[in-house]
PDB file of C-alpha atoms in Angstrom:
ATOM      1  CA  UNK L 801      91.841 107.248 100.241  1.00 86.00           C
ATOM      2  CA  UNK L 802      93.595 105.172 103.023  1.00 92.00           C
ATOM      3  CA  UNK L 803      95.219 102.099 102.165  1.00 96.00           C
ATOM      4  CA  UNK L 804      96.800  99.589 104.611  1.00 97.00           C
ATOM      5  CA  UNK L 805      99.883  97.941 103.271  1.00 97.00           C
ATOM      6  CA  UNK L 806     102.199  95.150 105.383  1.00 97.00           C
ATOM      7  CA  UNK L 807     105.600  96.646 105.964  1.00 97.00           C
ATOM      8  CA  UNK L 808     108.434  94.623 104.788  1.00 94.00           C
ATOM      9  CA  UNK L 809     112.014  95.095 104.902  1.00 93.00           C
ATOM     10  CA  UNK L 810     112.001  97.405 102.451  1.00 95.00           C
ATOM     11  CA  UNK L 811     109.618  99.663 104.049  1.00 96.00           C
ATOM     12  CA  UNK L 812     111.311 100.542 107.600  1.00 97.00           C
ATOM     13  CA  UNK L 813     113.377 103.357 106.290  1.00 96.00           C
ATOM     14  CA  UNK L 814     109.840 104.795 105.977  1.00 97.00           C
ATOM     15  CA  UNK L 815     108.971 103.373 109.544  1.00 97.00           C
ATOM     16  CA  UNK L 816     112.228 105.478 110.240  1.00 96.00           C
ATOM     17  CA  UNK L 817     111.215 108.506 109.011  1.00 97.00           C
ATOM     18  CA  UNK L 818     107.884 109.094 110.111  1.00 97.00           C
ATOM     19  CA  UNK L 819     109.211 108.164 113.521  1.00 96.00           C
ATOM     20  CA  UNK L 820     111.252 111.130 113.369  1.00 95.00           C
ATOM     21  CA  UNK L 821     108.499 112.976 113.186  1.00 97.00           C
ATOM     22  CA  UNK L 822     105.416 111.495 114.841  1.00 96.00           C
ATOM     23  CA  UNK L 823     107.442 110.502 117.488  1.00 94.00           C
ATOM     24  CA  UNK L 824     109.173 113.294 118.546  1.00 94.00           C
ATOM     25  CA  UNK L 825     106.003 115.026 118.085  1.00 95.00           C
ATOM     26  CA  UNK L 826     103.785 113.213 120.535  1.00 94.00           C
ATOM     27  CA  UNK L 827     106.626 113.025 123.061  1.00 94.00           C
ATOM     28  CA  UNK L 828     107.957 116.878 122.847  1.00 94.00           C
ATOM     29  CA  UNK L 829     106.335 117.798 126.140  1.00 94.00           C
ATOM     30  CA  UNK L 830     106.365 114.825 128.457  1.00 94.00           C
ATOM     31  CA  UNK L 831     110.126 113.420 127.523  1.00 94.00           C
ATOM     32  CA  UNK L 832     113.204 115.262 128.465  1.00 94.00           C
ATOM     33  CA  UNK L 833     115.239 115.973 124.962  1.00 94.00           C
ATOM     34  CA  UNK L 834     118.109 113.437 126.713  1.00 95.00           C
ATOM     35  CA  UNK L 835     115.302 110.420 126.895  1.00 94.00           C
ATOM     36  CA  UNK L 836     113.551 111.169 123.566  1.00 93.00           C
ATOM     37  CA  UNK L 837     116.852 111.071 121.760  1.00 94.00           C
ATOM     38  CA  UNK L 838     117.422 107.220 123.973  1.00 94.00           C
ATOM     39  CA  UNK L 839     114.227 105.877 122.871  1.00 93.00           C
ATOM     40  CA  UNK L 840     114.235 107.176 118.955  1.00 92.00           C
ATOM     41  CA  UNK L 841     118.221 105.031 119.286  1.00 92.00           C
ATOM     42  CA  UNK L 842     116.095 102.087 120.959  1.00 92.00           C
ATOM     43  CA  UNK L 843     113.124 102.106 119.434  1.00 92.00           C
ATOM     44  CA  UNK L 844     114.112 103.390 115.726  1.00 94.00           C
ATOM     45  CA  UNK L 845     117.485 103.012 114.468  1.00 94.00           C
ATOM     46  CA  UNK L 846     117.895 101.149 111.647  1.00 96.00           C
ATOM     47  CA  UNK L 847     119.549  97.940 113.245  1.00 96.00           C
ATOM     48  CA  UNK L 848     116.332  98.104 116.022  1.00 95.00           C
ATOM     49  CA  UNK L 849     113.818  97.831 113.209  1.00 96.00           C
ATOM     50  CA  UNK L 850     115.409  95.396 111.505  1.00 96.00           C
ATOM     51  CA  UNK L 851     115.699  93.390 115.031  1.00 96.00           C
ATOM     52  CA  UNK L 852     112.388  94.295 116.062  1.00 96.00           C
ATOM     53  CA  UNK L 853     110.950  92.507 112.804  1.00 96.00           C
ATOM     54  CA  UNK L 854     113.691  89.278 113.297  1.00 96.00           C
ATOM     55  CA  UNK L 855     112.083  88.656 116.810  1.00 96.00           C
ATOM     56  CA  UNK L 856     108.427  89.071 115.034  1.00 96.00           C
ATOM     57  CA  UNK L 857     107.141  92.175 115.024  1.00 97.00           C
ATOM     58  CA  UNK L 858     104.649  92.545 112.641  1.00 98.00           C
ATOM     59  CA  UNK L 859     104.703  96.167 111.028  1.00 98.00           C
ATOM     60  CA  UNK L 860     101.589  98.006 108.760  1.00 98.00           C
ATOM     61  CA  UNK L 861     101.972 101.158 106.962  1.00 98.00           C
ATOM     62  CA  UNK L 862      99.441 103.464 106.680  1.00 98.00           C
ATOM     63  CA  UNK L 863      99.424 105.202 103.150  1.00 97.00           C
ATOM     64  CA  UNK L 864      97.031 108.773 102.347  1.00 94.00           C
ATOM     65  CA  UNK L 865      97.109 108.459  98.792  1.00 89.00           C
ATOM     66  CA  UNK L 866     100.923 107.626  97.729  1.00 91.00           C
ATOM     67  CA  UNK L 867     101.936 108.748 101.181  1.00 94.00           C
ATOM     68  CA  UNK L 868     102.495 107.224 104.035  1.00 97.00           C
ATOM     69  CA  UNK L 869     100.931 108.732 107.198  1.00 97.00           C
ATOM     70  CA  UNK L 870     101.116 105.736 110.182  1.00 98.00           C
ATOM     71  CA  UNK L 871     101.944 102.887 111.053  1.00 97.00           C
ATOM     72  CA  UNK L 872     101.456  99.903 113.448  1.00 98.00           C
ATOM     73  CA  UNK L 873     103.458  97.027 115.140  1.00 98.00           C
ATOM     74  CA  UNK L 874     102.207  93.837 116.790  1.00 98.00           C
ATOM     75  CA  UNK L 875     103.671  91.215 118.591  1.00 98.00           C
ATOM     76  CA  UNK L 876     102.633  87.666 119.246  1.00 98.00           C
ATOM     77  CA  UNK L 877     103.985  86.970 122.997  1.00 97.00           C
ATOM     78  CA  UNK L 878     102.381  83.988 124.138  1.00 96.00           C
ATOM     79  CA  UNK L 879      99.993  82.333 126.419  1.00 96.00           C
ATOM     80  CA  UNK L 880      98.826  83.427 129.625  1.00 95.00           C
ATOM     81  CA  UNK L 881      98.152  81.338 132.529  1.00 95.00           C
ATOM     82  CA  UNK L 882      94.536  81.456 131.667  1.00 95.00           C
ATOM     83  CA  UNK L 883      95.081  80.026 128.196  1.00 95.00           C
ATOM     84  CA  UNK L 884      94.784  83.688 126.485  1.00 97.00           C
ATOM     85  CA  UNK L 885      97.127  84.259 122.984  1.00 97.00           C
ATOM     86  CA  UNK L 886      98.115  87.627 124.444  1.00 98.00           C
ATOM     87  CA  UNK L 887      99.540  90.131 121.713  1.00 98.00           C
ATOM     88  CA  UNK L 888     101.429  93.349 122.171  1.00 98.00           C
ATOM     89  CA  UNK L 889     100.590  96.402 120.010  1.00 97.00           C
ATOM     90  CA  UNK L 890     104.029  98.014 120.504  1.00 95.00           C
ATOM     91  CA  UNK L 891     103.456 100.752 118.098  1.00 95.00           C
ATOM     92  CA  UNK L 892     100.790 102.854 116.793  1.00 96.00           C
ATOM     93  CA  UNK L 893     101.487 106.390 115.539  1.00 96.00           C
ATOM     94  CA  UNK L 894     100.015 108.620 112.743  1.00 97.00           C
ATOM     95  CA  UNK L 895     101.863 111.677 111.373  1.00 97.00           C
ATOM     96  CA  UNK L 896     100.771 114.975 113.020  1.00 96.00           C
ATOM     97  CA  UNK L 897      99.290 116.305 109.755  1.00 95.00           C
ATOM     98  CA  UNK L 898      96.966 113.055 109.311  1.00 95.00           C
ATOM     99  CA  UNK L 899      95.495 112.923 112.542  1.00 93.00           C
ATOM    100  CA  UNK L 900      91.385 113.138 112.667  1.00 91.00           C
ATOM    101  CA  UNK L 901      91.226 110.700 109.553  1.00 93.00           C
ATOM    102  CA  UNK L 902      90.869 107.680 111.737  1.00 94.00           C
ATOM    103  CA  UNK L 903      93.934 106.651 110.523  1.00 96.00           C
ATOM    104  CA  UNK L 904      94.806 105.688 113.874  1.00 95.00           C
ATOM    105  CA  UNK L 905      91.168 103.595 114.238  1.00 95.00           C
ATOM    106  CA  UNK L 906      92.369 101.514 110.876  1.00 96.00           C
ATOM    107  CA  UNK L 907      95.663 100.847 111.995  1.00 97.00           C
ATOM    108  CA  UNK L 908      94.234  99.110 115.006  1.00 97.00           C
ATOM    109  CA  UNK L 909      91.605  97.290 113.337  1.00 97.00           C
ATOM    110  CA  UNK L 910      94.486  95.963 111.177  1.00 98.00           C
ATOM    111  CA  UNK L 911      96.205  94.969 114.648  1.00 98.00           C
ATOM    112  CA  UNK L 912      93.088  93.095 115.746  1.00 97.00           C
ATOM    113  CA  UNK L 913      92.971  91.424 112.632  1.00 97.00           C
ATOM    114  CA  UNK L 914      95.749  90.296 112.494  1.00 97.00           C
ATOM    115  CA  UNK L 915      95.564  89.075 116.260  1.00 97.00           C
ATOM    116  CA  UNK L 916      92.633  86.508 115.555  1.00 96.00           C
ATOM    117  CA  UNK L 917      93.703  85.441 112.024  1.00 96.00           C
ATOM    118  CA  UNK L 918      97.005  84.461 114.143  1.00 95.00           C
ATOM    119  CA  UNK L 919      94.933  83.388 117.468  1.00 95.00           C
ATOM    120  CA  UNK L 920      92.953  81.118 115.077  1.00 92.00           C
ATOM    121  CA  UNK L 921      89.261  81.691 116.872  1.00 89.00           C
ATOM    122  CA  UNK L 922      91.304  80.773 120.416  1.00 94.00           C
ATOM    123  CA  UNK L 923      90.374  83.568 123.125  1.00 95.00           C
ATOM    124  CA  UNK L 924      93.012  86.643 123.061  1.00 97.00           C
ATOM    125  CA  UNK L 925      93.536  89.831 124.015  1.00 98.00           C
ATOM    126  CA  UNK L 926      95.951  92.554 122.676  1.00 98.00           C
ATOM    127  CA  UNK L 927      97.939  94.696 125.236  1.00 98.00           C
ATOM    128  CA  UNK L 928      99.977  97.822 124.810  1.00 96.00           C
ATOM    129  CA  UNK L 929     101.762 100.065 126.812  1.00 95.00           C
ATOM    130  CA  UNK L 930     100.921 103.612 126.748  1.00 95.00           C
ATOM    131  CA  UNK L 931     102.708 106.530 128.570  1.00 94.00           C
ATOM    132  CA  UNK L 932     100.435 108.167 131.505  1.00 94.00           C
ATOM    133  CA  UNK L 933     100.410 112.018 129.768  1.00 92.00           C
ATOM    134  CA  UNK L 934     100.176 111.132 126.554  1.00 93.00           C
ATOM    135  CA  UNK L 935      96.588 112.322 125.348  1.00 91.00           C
ATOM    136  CA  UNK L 936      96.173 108.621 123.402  1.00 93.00           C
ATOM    137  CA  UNK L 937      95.318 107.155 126.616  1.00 96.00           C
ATOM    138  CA  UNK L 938      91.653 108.560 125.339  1.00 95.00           C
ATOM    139  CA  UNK L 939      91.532 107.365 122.302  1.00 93.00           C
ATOM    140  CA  UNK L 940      92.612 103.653 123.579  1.00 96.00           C
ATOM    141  CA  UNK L 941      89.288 103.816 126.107  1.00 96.00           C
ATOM    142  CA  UNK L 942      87.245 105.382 123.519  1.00 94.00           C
ATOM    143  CA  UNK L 943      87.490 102.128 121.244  1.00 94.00           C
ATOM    144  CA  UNK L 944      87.823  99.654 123.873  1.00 95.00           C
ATOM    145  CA  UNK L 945      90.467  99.018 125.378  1.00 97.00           C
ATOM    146  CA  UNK L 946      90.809  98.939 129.852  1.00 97.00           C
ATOM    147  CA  UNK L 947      93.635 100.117 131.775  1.00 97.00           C
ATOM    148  CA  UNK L 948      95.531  96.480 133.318  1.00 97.00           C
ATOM    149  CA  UNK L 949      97.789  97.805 135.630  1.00 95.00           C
ATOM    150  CA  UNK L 950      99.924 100.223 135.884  1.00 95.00           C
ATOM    151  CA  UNK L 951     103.929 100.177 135.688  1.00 91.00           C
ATOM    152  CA  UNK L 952     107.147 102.423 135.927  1.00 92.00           C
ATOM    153  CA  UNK L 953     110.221 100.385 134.681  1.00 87.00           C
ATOM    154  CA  UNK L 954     113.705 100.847 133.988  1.00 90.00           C
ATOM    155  CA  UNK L 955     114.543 101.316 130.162  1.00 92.00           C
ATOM    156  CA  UNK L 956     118.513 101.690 130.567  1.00 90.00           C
ATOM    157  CA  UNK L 957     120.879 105.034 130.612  1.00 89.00           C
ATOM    158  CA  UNK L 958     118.472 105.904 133.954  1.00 90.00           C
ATOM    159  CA  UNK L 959     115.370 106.445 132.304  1.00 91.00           C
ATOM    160  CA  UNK L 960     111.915 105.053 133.309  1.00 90.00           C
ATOM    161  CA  UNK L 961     108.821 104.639 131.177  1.00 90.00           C
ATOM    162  CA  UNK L 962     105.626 105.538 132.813  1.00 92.00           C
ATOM    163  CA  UNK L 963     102.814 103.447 131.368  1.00 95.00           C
ATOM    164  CA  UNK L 964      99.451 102.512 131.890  1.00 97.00           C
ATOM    165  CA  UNK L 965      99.535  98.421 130.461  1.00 97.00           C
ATOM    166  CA  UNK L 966      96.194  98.626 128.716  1.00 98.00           C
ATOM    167  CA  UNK L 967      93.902  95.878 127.609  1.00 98.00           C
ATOM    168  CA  UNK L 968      91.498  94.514 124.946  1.00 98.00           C
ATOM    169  CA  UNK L 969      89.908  90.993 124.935  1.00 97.00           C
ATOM    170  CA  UNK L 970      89.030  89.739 121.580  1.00 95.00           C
TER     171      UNK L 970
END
């Protein structure tokens, strides 16, 4: 049975440790070794959860029984010029071994949830950014979502993400 928990502070060493996993595992053959160890320092240390929840991320664990197997992170980041609450879905991941459960489909309906409890009933839309190669780009059409544009950026130490920014209105 899957059960959807808010993280707290107490629950990002978990965040932590399935990252080590999950993340390495979806990025072992589109990063090179140098920028997947960057971005598990940027993304996952200890200090950059703990900062990532201070500037209002909002994490949810996925648990398979007692387990955990996912998790999710949303952002609130405004409004656009076209009076939109826009939120940013900065991470969704489910362990390797719990994949095909829709795991990954709860997660995000726990996202959007959370997006119009927040947007109270005002039009929004959540956005995430999702690497070109990476075989999610799928399952983000399949349930909805639109590619926005498309962006290369600079993420420090000379490494670029490569991201489709995709879309859902709500």
């Amino acid at each position: 049975m899957i059960r959807i928990q808010k993280a707290g502070a107490e629950d990002l060493q978990k965040i932590h440790d399935m990252a080590q996993v999950v993340f390495r595992h979806t990025y072992r053959d589109i990063l090179s070794p140098e920028q997947m160890e960057y971005m598990m320092d940027w993304m996952y240390s200890m200090p950059n959860l703990e900062k990532q929840v201070e500037e209002g991320h909002h994490y949810y664990l996925a648990f398979d029984d007692a387990l955990p197997c996912g998790y999710v992170s949303i952002q609130y980041e405004g409004t656009d010029d076209a009076g939109v609450e826009v939120f940013h879905l900065h991470k969704i991941y489910v362990m390797p071994d719990s994949q095909g459960k829709r795991i990954g489909k709860t997660l995000f309906d726990t996202a959007v949830s959370h997006a119009r409890e927040y947007s109270g009933g005002k039009p929004s839309r959540i956005e995430l950014n999702v690497n070109k190669f990476n075989k999610s780009v799928e399952f983000y059409r399949h349930i909805g979502m639109r590619v926005l544009l498309e962006e290369d950026f600079p993420i420090g130490n000379g490494f670029y993400k490569t991201d489709y920014i995709m879309g859902l209105d709500l």
